[in-house]
Tab-separated table of C-alpha atoms in Angstrom:
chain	number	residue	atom	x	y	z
A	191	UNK	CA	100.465	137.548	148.624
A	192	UNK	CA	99.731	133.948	150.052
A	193	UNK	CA	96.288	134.075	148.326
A	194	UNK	CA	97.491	134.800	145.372
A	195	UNK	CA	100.042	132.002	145.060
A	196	UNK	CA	96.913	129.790	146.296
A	197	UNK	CA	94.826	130.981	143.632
A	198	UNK	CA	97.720	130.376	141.264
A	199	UNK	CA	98.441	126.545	142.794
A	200	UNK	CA	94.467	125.867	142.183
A	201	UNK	CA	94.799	127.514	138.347
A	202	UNK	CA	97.354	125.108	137.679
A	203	UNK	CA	95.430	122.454	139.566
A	204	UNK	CA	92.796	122.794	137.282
A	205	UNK	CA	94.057	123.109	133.937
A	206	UNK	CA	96.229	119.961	134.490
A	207	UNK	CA	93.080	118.022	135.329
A	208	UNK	CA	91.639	119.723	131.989
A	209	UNK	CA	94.365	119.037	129.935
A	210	UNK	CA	94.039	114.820	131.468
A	211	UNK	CA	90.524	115.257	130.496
A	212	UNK	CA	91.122	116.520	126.825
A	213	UNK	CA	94.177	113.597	126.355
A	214	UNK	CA	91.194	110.961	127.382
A	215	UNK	CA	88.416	112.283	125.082
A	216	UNK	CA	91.066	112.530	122.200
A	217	UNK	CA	91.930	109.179	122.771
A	218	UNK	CA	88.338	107.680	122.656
A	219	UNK	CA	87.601	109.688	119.654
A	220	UNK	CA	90.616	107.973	117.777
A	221	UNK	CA	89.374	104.304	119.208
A	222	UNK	CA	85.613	105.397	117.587
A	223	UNK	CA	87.286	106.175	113.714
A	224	UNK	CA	89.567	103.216	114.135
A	225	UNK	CA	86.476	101.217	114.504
A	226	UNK	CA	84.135	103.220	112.736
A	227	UNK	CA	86.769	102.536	109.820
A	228	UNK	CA	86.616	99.336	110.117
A	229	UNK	CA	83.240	98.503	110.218
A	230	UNK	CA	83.411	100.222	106.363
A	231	UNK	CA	85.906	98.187	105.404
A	232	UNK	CA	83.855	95.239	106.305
A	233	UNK	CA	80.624	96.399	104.205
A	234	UNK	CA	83.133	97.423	101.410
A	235	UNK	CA	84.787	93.652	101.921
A	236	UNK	CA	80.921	91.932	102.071
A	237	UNK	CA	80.193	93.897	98.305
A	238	UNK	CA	83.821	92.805	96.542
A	239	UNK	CA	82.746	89.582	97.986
A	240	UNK	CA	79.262	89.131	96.386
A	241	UNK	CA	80.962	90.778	93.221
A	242	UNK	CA	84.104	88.057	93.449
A	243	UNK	CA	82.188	84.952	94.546
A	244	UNK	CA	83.955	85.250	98.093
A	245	UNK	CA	87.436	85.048	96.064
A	246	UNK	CA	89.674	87.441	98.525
A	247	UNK	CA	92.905	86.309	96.825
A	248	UNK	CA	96.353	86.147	99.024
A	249	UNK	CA	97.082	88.939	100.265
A	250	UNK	CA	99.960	89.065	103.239
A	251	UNK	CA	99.725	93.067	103.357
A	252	UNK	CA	97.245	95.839	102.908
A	253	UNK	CA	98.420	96.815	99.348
A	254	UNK	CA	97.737	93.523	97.793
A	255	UNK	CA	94.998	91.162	96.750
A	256	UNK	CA	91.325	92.689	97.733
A	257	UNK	CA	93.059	94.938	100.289
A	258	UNK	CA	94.061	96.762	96.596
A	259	UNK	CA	91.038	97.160	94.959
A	260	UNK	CA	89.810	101.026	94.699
A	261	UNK	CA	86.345	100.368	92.780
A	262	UNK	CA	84.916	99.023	96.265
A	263	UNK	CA	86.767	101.428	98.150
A	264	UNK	CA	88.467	98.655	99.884
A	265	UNK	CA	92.176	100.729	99.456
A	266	UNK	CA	90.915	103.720	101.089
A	267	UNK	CA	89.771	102.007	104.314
A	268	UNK	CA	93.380	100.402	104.420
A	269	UNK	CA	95.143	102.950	104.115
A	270	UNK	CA	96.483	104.892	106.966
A	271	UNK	CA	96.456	108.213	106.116
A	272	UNK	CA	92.650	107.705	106.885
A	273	UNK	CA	93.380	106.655	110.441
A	274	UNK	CA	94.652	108.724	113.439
A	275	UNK	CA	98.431	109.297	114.048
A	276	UNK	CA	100.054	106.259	114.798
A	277	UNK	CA	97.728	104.104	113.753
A	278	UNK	CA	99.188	100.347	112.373
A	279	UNK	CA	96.812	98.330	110.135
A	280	UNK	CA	97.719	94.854	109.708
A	281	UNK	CA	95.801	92.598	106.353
A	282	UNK	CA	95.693	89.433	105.807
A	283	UNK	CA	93.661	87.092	102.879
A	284	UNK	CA	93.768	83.674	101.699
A	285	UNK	CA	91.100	82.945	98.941
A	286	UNK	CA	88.487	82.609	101.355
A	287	UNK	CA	89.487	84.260	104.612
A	288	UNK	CA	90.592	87.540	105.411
A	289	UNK	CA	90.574	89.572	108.643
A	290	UNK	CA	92.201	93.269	109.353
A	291	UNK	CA	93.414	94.523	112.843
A	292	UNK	CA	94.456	98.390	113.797
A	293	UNK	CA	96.253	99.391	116.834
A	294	UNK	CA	94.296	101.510	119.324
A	295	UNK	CA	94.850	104.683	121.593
A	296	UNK	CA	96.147	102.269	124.152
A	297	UNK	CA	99.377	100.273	123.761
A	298	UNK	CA	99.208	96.776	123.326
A	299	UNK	CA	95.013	97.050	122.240
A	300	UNK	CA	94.014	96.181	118.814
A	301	UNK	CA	90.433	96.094	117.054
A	302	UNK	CA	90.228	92.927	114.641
A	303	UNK	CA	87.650	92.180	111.965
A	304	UNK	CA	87.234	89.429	109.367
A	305	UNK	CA	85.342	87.483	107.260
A	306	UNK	CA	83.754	85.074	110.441
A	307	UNK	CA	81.907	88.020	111.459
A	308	UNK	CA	84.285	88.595	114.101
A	309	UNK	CA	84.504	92.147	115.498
A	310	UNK	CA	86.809	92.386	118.588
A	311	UNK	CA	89.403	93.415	120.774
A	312	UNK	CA	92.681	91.946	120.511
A	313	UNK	CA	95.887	92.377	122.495
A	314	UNK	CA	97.889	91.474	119.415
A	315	UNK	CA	97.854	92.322	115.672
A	316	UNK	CA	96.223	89.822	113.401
A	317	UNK	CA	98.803	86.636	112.156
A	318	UNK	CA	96.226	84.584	110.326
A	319	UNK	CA	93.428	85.609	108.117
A	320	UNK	CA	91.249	85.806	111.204
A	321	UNK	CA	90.704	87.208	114.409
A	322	UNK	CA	92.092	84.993	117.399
């Protein structure tokens, strides 16, 4: 009887360190689309740019200005249905400038890119039309 409820205690042992493994990969996975998202939306931003002389318009969202257009694909990469659960995706543009951050797996962790090249952690969404 006592090795059975041992046998049961390491069972259980084991599938929570399973299940602690699973919730990790899962969350690294989301953290790779988030960025592998972004890093779309910043080829997709460099070929509305060529097309727009660098015009990005003002944009204080993700539905407006070049975060709207559809015939670069821009619109999809904004949009977050295409993102993990949970994810927030923050836009910003002005004429020149723009820069987009989305939350990652872990609270408080964000992953920035703009128009300075900058690709990046953050520890808060974007506020200007660049990463901090």
């Amino acid at each position: 009887m006592i090795e059975l409820l041992v046998f049961v205690a390491i069972i259980g042992m084991v599938a929570v360190i399973i299940s602690v493994g699973i919730s990790i990969s899962r969350n690294k996975a989301n953290d790779t689309k988030v960025k592998s998202q972004l890093a779309s939306l910043v080829r997709a931003i460099a070929i509305y740019g060529v097309a727009n002389n660098n015009d990005f318009g003002i944009a204080l969202d993700c539905q407006n200005g070049v975060f709207a257009d559809t015939s670069s694909d821009i619109a999809s990469f904004v949009n977050t249905a295409n993102y993990p659960t949970g994810t927030e995706i923050v836009c910003s543009a002005d004429i020149n400038r723009w820069a987009v951050s989305a939350s990652l797996s872990s609270k408080g962790e964000y992953w920035c890119v703009d128009s300075e090249d900058k690709v990046q952690r953050e520890t808060s969404h974007i506020i200007t039309s660049s990463c901090s």
